[in-house]
Short mmCIF file of C-alpha atoms (C1' of nucleotides) in Angstrom, two decimals:
data_model
loop_
_atom_site.label_atom_id
_atom_site.label_comp_id
_atom_site.label_asym_id
_atom_site.label_seq_id
_atom_site.Cartn_x
_atom_site.Cartn_y
_atom_site.Cartn_z
CA MET A 172 -5.45 -13.10 -1.06
CA PRO A 173 -6.58 -14.07 2.38
CA ASP A 174 -9.05 -10.89 1.89
CA ARG A 175 -11.56 -10.49 -1.53
CA GLN A 176 -11.99 -7.38 -2.65
CA HIS A 177 -15.09 -4.97 -2.94
CA PRO A 178 -16.64 -4.88 -6.65
CA VAL A 179 -16.35 -1.80 -7.54
CA VAL A 180 -12.96 -1.79 -6.10
CA ALA A 181 -11.55 -4.30 -8.48
CA ASP A 182 -13.43 -2.75 -11.73
CA LEU A 183 -12.51 0.01 -10.82
CA GLY A 184 -9.30 -0.33 -9.99
CA ARG A 185 -8.42 -2.89 -12.71
CA ARG A 186 -9.73 0.46 -15.24
CA VAL A 187 -6.76 2.33 -13.42
CA ALA A 188 -3.81 0.36 -13.58
CA THR A 189 -5.38 -0.92 -17.55
CA GLY A 190 -4.73 2.80 -19.09
CA GLU A 191 -8.49 2.11 -19.57
CA LEU A 192 -8.52 5.35 -17.18
CA ALA A 193 -5.47 7.47 -18.52
CA ALA A 194 -3.85 9.54 -16.11
CA GLY A 195 -5.23 12.50 -15.26
CA SER A 196 -8.57 11.67 -15.98
CA GLN A 197 -11.61 12.21 -13.65
CA VAL A 198 -13.27 10.00 -11.58
CA VAL A 199 -17.07 10.98 -10.93
CA PRO A 200 -18.69 8.86 -8.43
CA GLU A 201 -22.40 9.67 -8.80
CA GLU A 202 -21.62 8.10 -12.11
CA VAL A 203 -19.53 5.37 -10.56
CA ALA A 204 -22.81 4.68 -8.35
CA ALA A 205 -24.81 4.60 -11.23
CA GLN A 206 -23.38 1.99 -13.24
CA HIS A 207 -22.47 -0.36 -10.75
CA GLY A 208 -25.79 0.05 -8.80
CA VAL A 209 -24.32 1.28 -5.38
CA SER A 210 -24.32 4.38 -3.51
CA ARG A 211 -22.57 7.07 -3.63
CA SER A 212 -20.40 6.31 -0.31
CA VAL A 213 -19.82 2.06 -0.96
CA VAL A 214 -17.70 4.46 -3.86
CA ARG A 215 -16.11 6.56 -1.65
CA GLU A 216 -15.23 4.11 1.07
CA ALA A 217 -13.48 1.94 -2.63
CA LEU A 218 -12.01 5.15 -4.02
CA ARG A 219 -10.04 5.58 -0.17
CA VAL A 220 -9.19 2.18 -0.63
CA LEU A 221 -7.45 3.06 -4.41
CA GLU A 222 -6.17 6.56 -2.99
CA ALA A 223 -4.11 3.68 -0.68
CA LYS A 224 -2.62 2.33 -3.69
CA GLY A 225 -2.09 5.04 -5.15
CA LEU A 226 -3.87 5.16 -8.42
CA VAL A 227 -6.41 7.99 -7.98
CA GLN A 228 -5.91 10.84 -5.66
CA PRO A 229 -9.21 12.99 -4.67
CA LYS A 230 -9.09 17.39 -4.29
CA GLN A 231 -11.85 19.27 -3.87
CA ARG A 232 -13.47 21.72 -6.84
CA VAL A 233 -11.25 19.24 -9.47
CA GLY A 234 -12.49 15.94 -8.44
CA THR A 235 -11.26 12.62 -8.05
CA ARG A 236 -8.29 12.19 -10.41
CA VAL A 237 -6.01 8.77 -11.76
CA LEU A 238 -3.19 9.55 -10.59
CA PRO A 239 -0.11 8.81 -13.12
CA PRO A 240 1.53 4.74 -12.78
CA GLU A 241 4.89 6.47 -11.20
CA ARG A 242 2.47 6.83 -8.37
CA TRP A 243 1.26 3.56 -8.11
CA ASP A 244 1.91 0.95 -5.57
CA ALA A 245 4.14 -1.25 -7.87
CA LEU A 246 4.28 -3.65 -5.21
CA ASP A 247 0.68 -4.21 -4.39
CA ALA A 248 -0.26 -7.33 -4.97
CA ASP A 249 -3.79 -6.74 -6.26
CA VAL A 250 -1.84 -3.25 -8.83
CA ILE A 251 -0.06 -6.05 -9.73
CA GLY A 252 -2.91 -8.51 -10.89
CA TRP A 253 -5.06 -5.77 -12.64
CA ARG A 254 -2.06 -4.16 -14.84
CA VAL A 255 -0.58 -8.16 -15.94
CA GLN A 256 -3.72 -8.06 -17.44
CA GLY A 257 -3.09 -4.08 -19.10
CA PRO A 258 -0.49 -3.40 -22.00
CA GLU A 259 2.80 -3.12 -19.72
CA ARG A 260 2.62 -6.48 -18.78
CA LEU A 261 6.36 -7.81 -19.73
CA ALA A 262 7.32 -4.62 -17.79
CA VAL A 263 5.51 -5.18 -14.87
CA VAL A 264 7.31 -8.89 -14.45
CA SER A 265 10.23 -7.60 -15.53
CA ASP A 266 11.18 -4.89 -13.23
CA LEU A 267 9.62 -7.09 -10.29
CA GLU A 268 11.96 -9.95 -11.30
CA GLU A 269 14.75 -7.83 -11.11
CA LEU A 270 14.10 -7.07 -7.20
CA ARG A 271 13.49 -10.41 -6.82
CA ALA A 272 16.71 -10.65 -7.84
CA ALA A 273 18.13 -8.36 -5.84
CA VAL A 274 16.22 -9.82 -2.64
CA GLU A 275 16.51 -13.19 -2.85
CA PRO A 276 20.38 -14.16 -3.05
CA ARG A 277 20.28 -12.31 0.33
CA ALA A 278 17.15 -13.47 1.84
CA ALA A 279 18.60 -16.57 0.88
CA ARG A 280 22.17 -15.77 3.03
CA LEU A 281 20.00 -14.42 6.41
CA CYS A 282 18.33 -17.55 6.19
CA CYS A 283 21.69 -19.48 6.88
CA GLU A 284 22.10 -17.20 10.00
CA ARG A 285 18.78 -16.87 11.15
CA ALA A 286 16.27 -19.64 9.79
CA ASP A 287 15.30 -23.13 12.36
CA ALA A 288 14.70 -26.31 11.88
CA ALA A 289 11.16 -26.02 10.55
CA ASP A 290 12.36 -23.50 8.05
CA LEU A 291 14.63 -25.98 6.78
CA ALA A 292 12.91 -29.33 6.72
CA VAL A 293 9.83 -27.27 5.33
CA LEU A 294 12.35 -25.87 2.87
CA ALA A 295 13.92 -29.47 1.84
CA GLU A 296 10.55 -30.82 1.42
CA LEU A 297 8.85 -28.31 -1.47
CA ALA A 298 12.44 -28.05 -2.60
CA ALA A 299 11.58 -31.88 -3.27
CA ALA A 300 8.37 -32.06 -4.30
CA MET A 301 9.20 -29.61 -7.08
CA ARG A 302 11.57 -32.29 -7.86
CA GLN A 303 8.15 -34.34 -8.21
CA LEU A 304 5.95 -32.56 -9.24
CA GLY A 305 8.36 -30.54 -11.63
CA SER A 306 10.12 -33.55 -13.67
CA ARG A 307 5.92 -35.76 -13.44
CA GLY A 308 4.85 -32.29 -15.43
CA ASP A 309 2.26 -30.92 -13.15
CA LEU A 310 2.60 -27.50 -13.83
CA ALA A 311 -0.26 -26.44 -10.97
CA GLY A 312 1.62 -28.73 -8.63
CA PHE A 313 4.98 -27.08 -9.62
CA THR A 314 3.87 -23.01 -9.45
CA ALA A 315 2.09 -23.76 -5.42
CA SER A 316 5.31 -25.52 -3.82
CA ASP A 317 7.42 -22.81 -5.92
CA VAL A 318 5.03 -19.33 -4.34
CA ALA A 319 5.28 -21.86 -1.05
CA PHE A 320 8.45 -22.59 -1.10
CA HIS A 321 10.82 -18.59 -1.85
CA ALA A 322 7.53 -17.37 0.15
CA ARG A 323 9.31 -19.96 3.46
CA LEU A 324 12.67 -18.19 2.08
CA LEU A 325 11.60 -14.76 2.81
CA ARG A 326 10.00 -15.62 5.96
CA ALA A 327 13.15 -18.13 7.36
CA SER A 328 14.67 -14.31 6.44
CA GLY A 329 13.02 -13.38 9.64
CA ASN A 330 13.29 -9.73 8.25
CA ALA A 331 9.43 -8.20 8.33
CA SER A 332 10.74 -5.76 5.24
CA PHE A 333 11.37 -10.20 2.88
CA VAL A 334 8.28 -11.32 4.14
CA ARG A 335 5.84 -8.60 2.92
CA LEU A 336 7.72 -9.17 -0.31
CA GLU A 337 5.91 -12.52 -0.31
CA GLY A 338 2.37 -11.24 -1.23
CA THR A 339 4.34 -9.22 -4.04
CA PHE A 340 5.36 -12.22 -5.46
CA ALA A 341 2.93 -14.91 -5.24
CA ALA A 342 1.05 -12.13 -6.91
CA LEU A 343 4.31 -11.66 -10.06
CA LEU A 344 4.42 -16.07 -10.19
CA LYS A 345 0.21 -15.93 -10.92
CA ALA A 346 1.11 -13.46 -13.02
CA ARG A 347 3.26 -15.50 -14.47
CA GLU A 348 1.16 -18.42 -14.38
CA ASP A 349 -2.09 -16.62 -15.81
CA LEU A 350 0.16 -14.81 -18.52
CA GLY A 351 1.11 -19.06 -19.78
CA THR A 352 5.18 -18.59 -19.65
CA LEU A 353 5.59 -20.77 -17.48
CA PRO A 354 8.03 -23.51 -20.13
CA HIS A 355 5.64 -26.58 -19.91
CA GLN A 356 8.50 -28.87 -19.11
CA ILE A 357 10.43 -27.25 -16.20
CA SER A 358 13.85 -27.47 -16.85
CA GLN A 359 16.56 -29.97 -14.63
CA GLU A 360 18.33 -26.55 -13.50
CA VAL A 361 16.30 -25.19 -12.03
CA LEU A 362 14.83 -27.46 -9.70
CA ASP A 363 18.35 -28.71 -8.67
CA LEU A 364 18.88 -25.44 -8.13
CA HIS A 365 16.08 -25.27 -6.03
CA VAL A 366 17.14 -28.39 -3.98
CA GLN A 367 21.64 -26.89 -3.55
CA VAL A 368 19.17 -23.59 -2.48
CA ALA A 369 18.05 -25.31 0.73
CA GLU A 370 20.50 -27.94 1.29
CA ALA A 371 22.94 -24.43 1.14
CA ILE A 372 20.69 -22.90 4.06
CA ALA A 373 20.59 -26.04 5.81
CA ALA A 374 24.27 -26.49 5.78
CA ARG A 375 24.65 -22.75 6.87
CA ASP A 376 26.75 -22.00 3.87
CA ALA A 377 25.95 -18.32 3.58
CA ASP A 378 27.90 -17.99 0.51
CA ARG A 379 26.84 -21.00 -1.56
CA ALA A 380 23.70 -20.19 -0.76
CA GLU A 381 23.88 -16.56 -2.27
CA GLN A 382 25.26 -17.66 -4.65
CA ALA A 383 22.54 -20.46 -6.10
CA ALA A 384 19.77 -18.57 -5.12
CA ARG A 385 21.15 -15.26 -7.77
CA GLU A 386 21.34 -17.78 -10.48
CA LEU A 387 17.87 -19.64 -9.39
CA VAL A 388 16.94 -16.33 -10.03
CA ASP A 389 18.42 -15.06 -12.78
CA GLY A 390 17.69 -18.42 -14.59
CA ALA A 391 14.15 -17.43 -14.34
CA ARG A 392 14.53 -14.51 -14.57
CA SER A 393 15.94 -14.59 -18.20
CA GLU A 394 13.57 -17.31 -19.35
CA VAL A 395 10.58 -15.37 -18.42
CA LEU A 396 12.07 -12.39 -20.66
CA THR A 397 12.83 -14.36 -23.31
CA ARG A 398 8.97 -15.92 -23.05
CA LEU A 399 7.66 -12.91 -22.65
CA GLY A 400 9.61 -11.10 -25.52
CA GLU A 401 8.85 -13.88 -28.29
CA PRO A 402 5.69 -14.04 -28.75
CA PRO A 403 5.41 -10.33 -30.35
CA PRO A 404 1.80 -8.94 -31.15
CA MET B 94 4.39 12.89 1.52
CA PRO B 95 2.05 14.53 -1.00
CA ASP B 96 -0.77 13.51 0.65
CA ARG B 97 -1.31 14.29 4.00
CA GLN B 98 -3.66 11.68 6.29
CA HIS B 99 -7.42 12.90 7.93
CA PRO B 100 -7.09 12.64 11.48
CA VAL B 101 -8.46 9.60 12.35
CA VAL B 102 -6.25 7.84 9.52
CA ALA B 103 -3.24 8.90 11.75
CA ASP B 104 -4.54 8.20 15.17
CA LEU B 105 -6.23 4.66 14.28
CA GLY B 106 -3.16 3.96 12.72
CA ARG B 107 -0.16 5.29 15.48
CA ARG B 108 -2.40 3.48 18.09
CA VAL B 109 -2.10 -0.03 16.07
CA ALA B 110 1.48 0.76 15.03
CA THR B 111 2.81 1.01 18.52
CA GLY B 112 0.86 -1.96 20.08
CA GLU B 113 -1.37 0.49 22.13
CA LEU B 114 -4.58 -1.51 20.12
CA ALA B 115 -3.48 -5.19 20.78
CA ALA B 116 -3.72 -7.63 17.10
CA GLY B 117 -7.11 -8.95 17.82
CA SER B 118 -8.56 -6.31 20.11
CA GLN B 119 -11.51 -4.91 18.13
CA VAL B 120 -11.99 -1.24 16.54
CA VAL B 121 -15.37 -0.28 17.21
CA PRO B 122 -16.29 2.03 14.62
CA GLU B 123 -19.01 3.58 16.61
CA GLU B 124 -15.97 4.42 19.60
CA VAL B 125 -14.19 5.93 17.15
CA ALA B 126 -16.51 8.09 15.97
CA ALA B 127 -17.27 10.03 19.37
CA GLN B 128 -13.86 9.82 19.81
CA HIS B 129 -13.42 11.80 17.21
CA GLY B 130 -16.38 14.01 16.91
CA VAL B 131 -17.18 12.67 13.87
CA SER B 132 -19.57 10.45 11.64
CA ARG B 133 -19.89 6.73 11.54
CA SER B 134 -18.61 7.71 7.62
CA VAL B 135 -15.36 9.07 8.36
CA VAL B 136 -14.78 6.12 10.37
CA ARG B 137 -15.41 3.42 7.74
CA GLU B 138 -13.69 5.71 4.93
CA ALA B 139 -10.53 5.67 7.41
CA LEU B 140 -10.89 1.78 8.59
CA ARG B 141 -10.69 1.11 4.69
CA VAL B 142 -7.14 2.90 3.92
CA LEU B 143 -5.97 0.96 7.52
CA GLU B 144 -7.51 -2.43 6.21
CA ALA B 145 -5.63 -1.52 2.80
CA LYS B 146 -2.34 -1.72 4.37
CA GLY B 147 -3.17 -4.75 6.01
CA LEU B 148 -3.44 -3.08 9.55
CA VAL B 149 -7.16 -4.81 9.90
CA GLN B 150 -9.87 -6.65 9.40
CA PRO B 151 -14.06 -6.29 9.59
CA LYS B 152 -15.99 -9.24 9.46
CA GLN B 153 -19.69 -9.39 9.70
CA ARG B 154 -20.35 -10.35 13.15
CA VAL B 155 -17.34 -10.33 14.74
CA GLY B 156 -16.32 -7.18 14.14
CA THR B 157 -13.59 -5.17 12.95
CA ARG B 158 -9.99 -6.79 14.76
CA VAL B 159 -6.28 -5.43 14.68
CA LEU B 160 -3.97 -8.08 12.17
CA PRO B 161 -0.92 -8.66 14.19
CA PRO B 162 2.10 -7.22 13.10
CA GLU B 163 2.88 -10.20 10.20
CA ARG B 164 0.08 -8.60 8.41
CA TRP B 165 0.67 -4.79 8.48
CA ASP B 166 2.56 -3.47 5.38
CA ALA B 167 5.90 -3.36 5.93
CA LEU B 168 6.78 -0.74 2.94
CA ASP B 169 4.30 1.65 3.73
CA ALA B 170 5.49 4.79 4.55
CA ASP B 171 2.77 5.82 6.54
CA VAL B 172 2.78 2.43 8.74
CA ILE B 173 6.82 3.09 8.59
CA GLY B 174 5.74 6.42 10.27
CA TRP B 175 3.73 5.08 12.98
CA ARG B 176 5.88 1.84 13.94
CA VAL B 177 8.83 4.27 14.57
CA GLN B 178 7.12 5.53 17.20
CA GLY B 179 6.89 2.47 19.34
CA PRO B 180 8.86 0.45 21.47
CA GLU B 181 9.52 -1.26 17.72
CA ARG B 182 11.85 1.15 16.46
CA LEU B 183 15.16 -1.50 15.90
CA ALA B 184 13.74 -4.45 14.33
CA VAL B 185 12.03 -1.37 11.82
CA VAL B 186 14.90 0.16 11.36
CA SER B 187 17.54 -2.61 10.86
CA ASP B 188 15.15 -4.63 8.56
CA LEU B 189 14.31 -1.76 6.64
CA GLU B 190 18.37 -0.80 6.16
CA GLU B 191 18.52 -5.08 5.44
CA LEU B 192 16.24 -4.35 2.23
CA ARG B 193 17.81 -0.79 0.81
CA ALA B 194 21.45 -2.80 0.91
CA ALA B 195 19.80 -5.42 -1.13
CA VAL B 196 19.13 -3.39 -3.04
CA GLU B 197 20.16 -0.44 -3.80
CA PRO B 198 23.88 -1.79 -4.91
CA ARG B 199 21.42 -3.73 -7.30
CA ALA B 200 19.82 -0.26 -8.57
CA ALA B 201 22.98 1.31 -8.51
CA ARG B 202 24.45 -1.11 -11.15
CA LEU B 203 20.96 -1.45 -13.49
CA CYS B 204 21.32 2.55 -13.68
CA CYS B 205 24.97 1.83 -15.12
CA GLU B 206 23.03 0.47 -18.45
CA ARG B 207 20.51 3.45 -17.82
CA ALA B 208 21.20 6.41 -16.36
CA ASP B 209 20.12 8.81 -18.77
CA ALA B 210 22.76 12.60 -18.53
CA ALA B 211 20.18 15.10 -16.77
CA ASP B 212 20.56 11.70 -13.83
CA LEU B 213 24.59 11.44 -13.71
CA ALA B 214 24.04 15.48 -13.73
CA VAL B 215 22.25 15.34 -10.00
CA LEU B 216 23.47 12.59 -8.58
CA ALA B 217 27.41 14.69 -9.17
CA GLU B 218 25.53 17.79 -8.03
CA LEU B 219 23.71 16.06 -4.68
CA ALA B 220 26.92 14.08 -4.35
CA ALA B 221 28.68 17.26 -3.51
CA ALA B 222 26.41 18.75 -2.16
CA MET B 223 26.07 16.34 0.65
CA ARG B 224 29.81 16.69 1.18
CA GLN B 225 29.85 20.34 1.46
CA LEU B 226 26.11 20.46 3.62
CA GLY B 227 27.90 17.04 5.65
CA SER B 228 31.75 18.38 6.95
CA ARG B 229 30.16 22.07 7.57
CA GLY B 230 27.54 20.24 9.33
CA ASP B 231 24.73 21.33 8.03
CA LEU B 232 22.82 17.92 9.12
CA ALA B 233 18.97 18.48 7.71
CA GLY B 234 20.82 19.82 4.91
CA PHE B 235 22.61 16.76 4.42
CA THR B 236 19.79 14.57 5.31
CA ALA B 237 17.64 16.10 1.95
CA SER B 238 20.05 15.93 -0.31
CA ASP B 239 20.51 12.24 1.29
CA VAL B 240 17.43 11.27 0.59
CA ALA B 241 16.77 12.85 -2.77
CA PHE B 242 20.28 11.43 -3.73
CA HIS B 243 18.88 8.18 -2.61
CA ALA B 244 15.64 8.85 -4.57
CA ARG B 245 17.18 9.88 -7.81
CA LEU B 246 19.19 6.93 -7.52
CA LEU B 247 16.01 4.27 -7.79
CA ARG B 248 14.42 7.03 -10.42
CA ALA B 249 17.19 6.61 -12.27
CA SER B 250 17.29 2.78 -12.22
CA GLY B 251 14.68 2.70 -14.53
CA ASN B 252 12.99 -0.07 -12.14
CA ALA B 253 8.96 0.86 -11.16
CA SER B 254 9.75 -1.97 -8.59
CA PHE B 255 12.60 -0.18 -6.96
CA VAL B 256 10.65 3.29 -7.50
CA ARG B 257 8.08 2.39 -5.57
CA LEU B 258 10.72 2.08 -2.95
CA GLU B 259 12.16 5.93 -2.80
CA GLY B 260 8.67 7.01 -0.69
CA THR B 261 9.92 3.22 1.77
CA PHE B 262 14.05 4.41 2.17
CA ALA B 263 12.23 8.54 2.60
CA ALA B 264 10.22 7.42 5.66
CA LEU B 265 13.46 4.93 6.90
CA LEU B 266 15.68 8.01 6.86
CA LYS B 267 13.52 10.47 7.97
CA ALA B 268 13.16 7.96 11.29
CA ARG B 269 16.68 8.08 11.53
CA GLU B 270 16.60 11.76 12.07
CA ASP B 271 13.60 11.60 14.44
CA LEU B 272 15.11 9.69 16.25
CA GLY B 273 17.79 10.82 16.72
CA THR B 274 20.26 8.12 15.32
CA LEU B 275 22.60 10.37 12.68
CA PRO B 276 25.96 10.89 13.74
CA HIS B 277 26.40 14.80 14.26
CA GLN B 278 29.47 14.90 12.32
CA ILE B 279 29.25 12.78 8.94
CA SER B 280 31.68 11.14 8.38
CA GLN B 281 34.52 10.92 5.52
CA GLU B 282 34.39 7.99 4.35
CA VAL B 283 30.67 7.90 3.49
CA LEU B 284 30.42 10.92 1.87
CA ASP B 285 33.35 9.75 0.16
CA LEU B 286 31.55 7.06 -1.08
CA HIS B 287 28.64 9.58 -2.06
CA VAL B 288 30.51 10.81 -4.59
CA GLN B 289 32.02 7.19 -6.09
CA VAL B 290 29.11 6.26 -7.51
CA ALA B 291 28.06 9.16 -8.58
CA GLU B 292 30.74 8.59 -10.68
CA ALA B 293 31.22 4.32 -11.18
CA ILE B 294 27.80 5.01 -12.40
CA ALA B 295 28.83 8.27 -14.57
CA ALA B 296 32.12 6.08 -15.99
CA ARG B 297 29.59 3.33 -17.28
CA ASP B 298 31.88 0.90 -14.65
CA ALA B 299 28.70 -1.56 -13.16
CA ASP B 300 31.07 -3.35 -10.69
CA ARG B 301 32.63 -0.28 -9.71
CA ALA B 302 28.71 0.95 -9.32
CA GLU B 303 27.56 -1.93 -7.86
CA GLN B 304 30.49 -2.46 -4.88
CA ALA B 305 30.81 1.01 -3.73
CA ALA B 306 26.20 2.00 -3.13
CA ARG B 307 27.06 -1.86 -1.10
CA GLU B 308 29.90 -0.66 0.77
CA LEU B 309 28.13 2.62 1.33
CA VAL B 310 24.74 0.86 2.63
CA ASP B 311 26.19 -1.61 4.47
CA GLY B 312 28.68 1.14 6.10
CA ALA B 313 24.40 3.28 7.17
CA ARG B 314 23.42 -0.43 8.12
CA SER B 315 26.07 -0.94 10.81
CA GLU B 316 26.69 2.77 12.09
CA VAL B 317 22.61 3.27 12.38
CA LEU B 318 21.91 -0.86 14.24
CA THR B 319 25.22 0.52 16.46
CA ARG B 320 23.68 3.42 17.50
CA LEU B 321 20.16 1.97 17.84
CA GLY B 322 21.27 -0.28 20.34
CA GLU B 323 23.77 2.21 21.94
CA PRO B 324 21.27 3.64 24.95
CA PRO B 325 19.71 0.53 26.33
CA PRO B 326 16.13 1.25 27.55
"C1'" DC C 296 -5.27 47.92 -19.43
"C1'" DT C 297 -3.62 44.78 -15.57
"C1'" DC C 298 -4.04 43.22 -11.19
"C1'" DG C 299 -7.01 42.69 -6.45
"C1'" DT C 300 -11.36 41.04 -5.46
"C1'" DT C 301 -15.48 39.47 -4.95
"C1'" DT C 302 -18.31 36.42 -5.80
"C1'" DG C 303 -20.76 31.87 -8.05
"C1'" DA C 304 -19.89 27.40 -8.65
"C1'" DA C 305 -17.87 22.13 -9.71
"C1'" DT C 306 -17.35 18.99 -6.45
"C1'" DA C 307 -15.28 16.26 -2.37
"C1'" DG C 308 -16.33 16.13 2.34
"C1'" DT C 309 -19.55 15.24 6.66
"C1'" DC C 310 -23.40 13.52 8.82
"C1'" DA C 311 -27.54 11.37 10.81
"C1'" DG C 312 -30.97 7.53 10.43
"C1'" DA C 313 -32.77 4.12 8.75
"C1'" DC C 314 -31.98 -0.33 7.05
"C1'" DT C 315 -29.98 -4.83 5.22
"C1'" DA C 316 -26.65 -8.82 5.65
"C1'" DT C 317 -24.23 -12.21 7.38
"C1'" DA C 318 -22.47 -15.08 10.44
"C1'" DG C 319 -21.22 -16.81 15.60
"C1'" DT C 320 -24.31 -17.95 19.71
"C1'" DG C 321 -26.94 -20.57 22.04
"C1'" DG C 322 -31.38 -23.25 22.71
"C1'" DC C 323 -34.54 -26.52 21.78
"C1'" DG C 324 -35.74 -30.78 19.81
"C1'" DA C 325 -34.92 -35.56 17.96
"C1'" DT D 286 -25.09 -36.74 21.26
"C1'" DC D 287 -26.31 -34.50 16.94
"C1'" DG D 288 -27.76 -31.07 14.35
"C1'" DC D 289 -31.16 -27.21 13.51
"C1'" DC D 290 -33.22 -22.27 13.74
"C1'" DA D 291 -33.75 -18.96 16.01
"C1'" DC D 292 -31.27 -14.81 18.46
"C1'" DT D 293 -28.17 -11.05 18.43
"C1'" DA D 294 -23.53 -8.75 17.23
"C1'" DT D 295 -21.70 -6.48 13.86
"C1'" DA D 296 -20.94 -4.99 9.22
"C1'" DG D 297 -22.47 -3.40 5.00
"C1'" DT D 298 -25.48 -0.66 2.27
"C1'" DC D 299 -29.23 4.03 0.98
"C1'" DT D 300 -30.46 7.87 1.23
"C1'" DG D 301 -30.33 12.97 1.50
"C1'" DA D 302 -30.01 16.95 2.51
"C1'" DC D 303 -26.70 19.94 3.98
"C1'" DT D 304 -21.15 22.32 4.89
"C1'" DA D 305 -16.01 23.16 3.27
"C1'" DT D 306 -13.19 23.90 0.15
"C1'" DT D 307 -10.90 25.85 -4.07
"C1'" DC D 308 -10.90 27.29 -8.68
"C1'" DA D 309 -12.42 30.21 -12.53
"C1'" DA D 310 -14.92 33.97 -14.42
"C1'" DA D 311 -16.89 38.17 -13.44
"C1'" DC D 312 -16.08 42.94 -11.58
"C1'" DG D 313 -14.56 46.53 -10.22
"C1'" DA D 314 -10.01 49.79 -8.44
"C1'" DG D 315 -6.18 51.57 -10.13
#
DNA sequence: CTCGTTTGAATAGTCAGACTATAGTGGCGA
DNA sequence: TCGCCACTATAGTCTGACTATTCAAACGAG
């Protein structure tokens, strides 16, 4: 989020991740340079970035080729953002929700040991804000608070690996928003569960925190999936 | 693993990730170029890679500066490999074991729905191989099978996000090996649990598979942590 | 006819050096 | 004191030539 991408990276990344450039096809630097009106060095640097994200791999004499999807960094926020613009929307969102379901309950449990007073205050505040915004129907505000809530949960877990997933899940929620898979009316249950998670952590009740987080994330998951499954192309 | 790094990337990455280059310090391309006897463009491409991994951030007029550890991509195999060479060994391994504890049980559960015959065969085979090699004391062979077993488990879960963690966990196990935190004698319990996981998945018994995976990974975690905690510097 | 070897060519990789764009900083004037 | 402006450090870009690697096809020996 803090760093914006070079247009060449964004364009190539999107074209690869949406499948417009098929796996195995060749990316010719000179052509890309001409298309974007930039020099070869700019394209080379862009390709280094895409290489780091697992989208392409250069090889002397054979050229820089697009790698198959299983090589792509499925947890990279940019990759997620690009992929959801393609035909794999559902699979991407579904897989990430599954990961979230695995991670957040455990993070909530850890929070009970490691969260400090500031964490507790922020979580309570955000849960309250979500209840406000959600019942008022302010979708944008709700989503912002939602992202902040889950990000804080991960951070408060004190585990750098979980913190790393902040960006991943933020990209997931943003994707859900962009795709209009959010309900227009936030269910009371979801609002309550956020509050419950915050309260359980504040009470240092690990089992209850884990359980509430599990229900929350399982609920969100099934809701999104039915919504995504609904409109058949 | 398939792609080896450019020496400049490896050197700069290590120096940043071990803390030799402190957060906030400036990386001057010309100096790096001179140190490695390469041109500025090579250094620039290396910096693009490190930027993608969250290690540095360029800004006009102020220079390319080292970012604080919380910005680093804690799930990147290279970053893990570099960090474990520094003073943060324990924290890195511990955090990643925690993530593994969150993910693998869920992956095992998913396998019960999605694993195909080939997956089952490979898992059974690897579990058997581990028992063989483990009781024989062949550490290298054991670790290789261990990595393959868990990688296959993630792949068989059919979830791309989990598959993405293959490289992350492989780097974790490799780090454990390099640091000599593996026991010289593999415990019978660990060997049995691998077999149990494989059998439970084959039997499509989700609860048992999840439970066995949980025990396995929790056991591995506590064992590694006590071992890492043991030798006080 | 088959297999090893040489040669050619496609492509990534590297280099050098000049130039441009951006944005802190400090000075100068109102 | 405040705001504007010129200065300058640094990333970013461009150009074009050169090198290194490796695939593939031609070639030659057995």
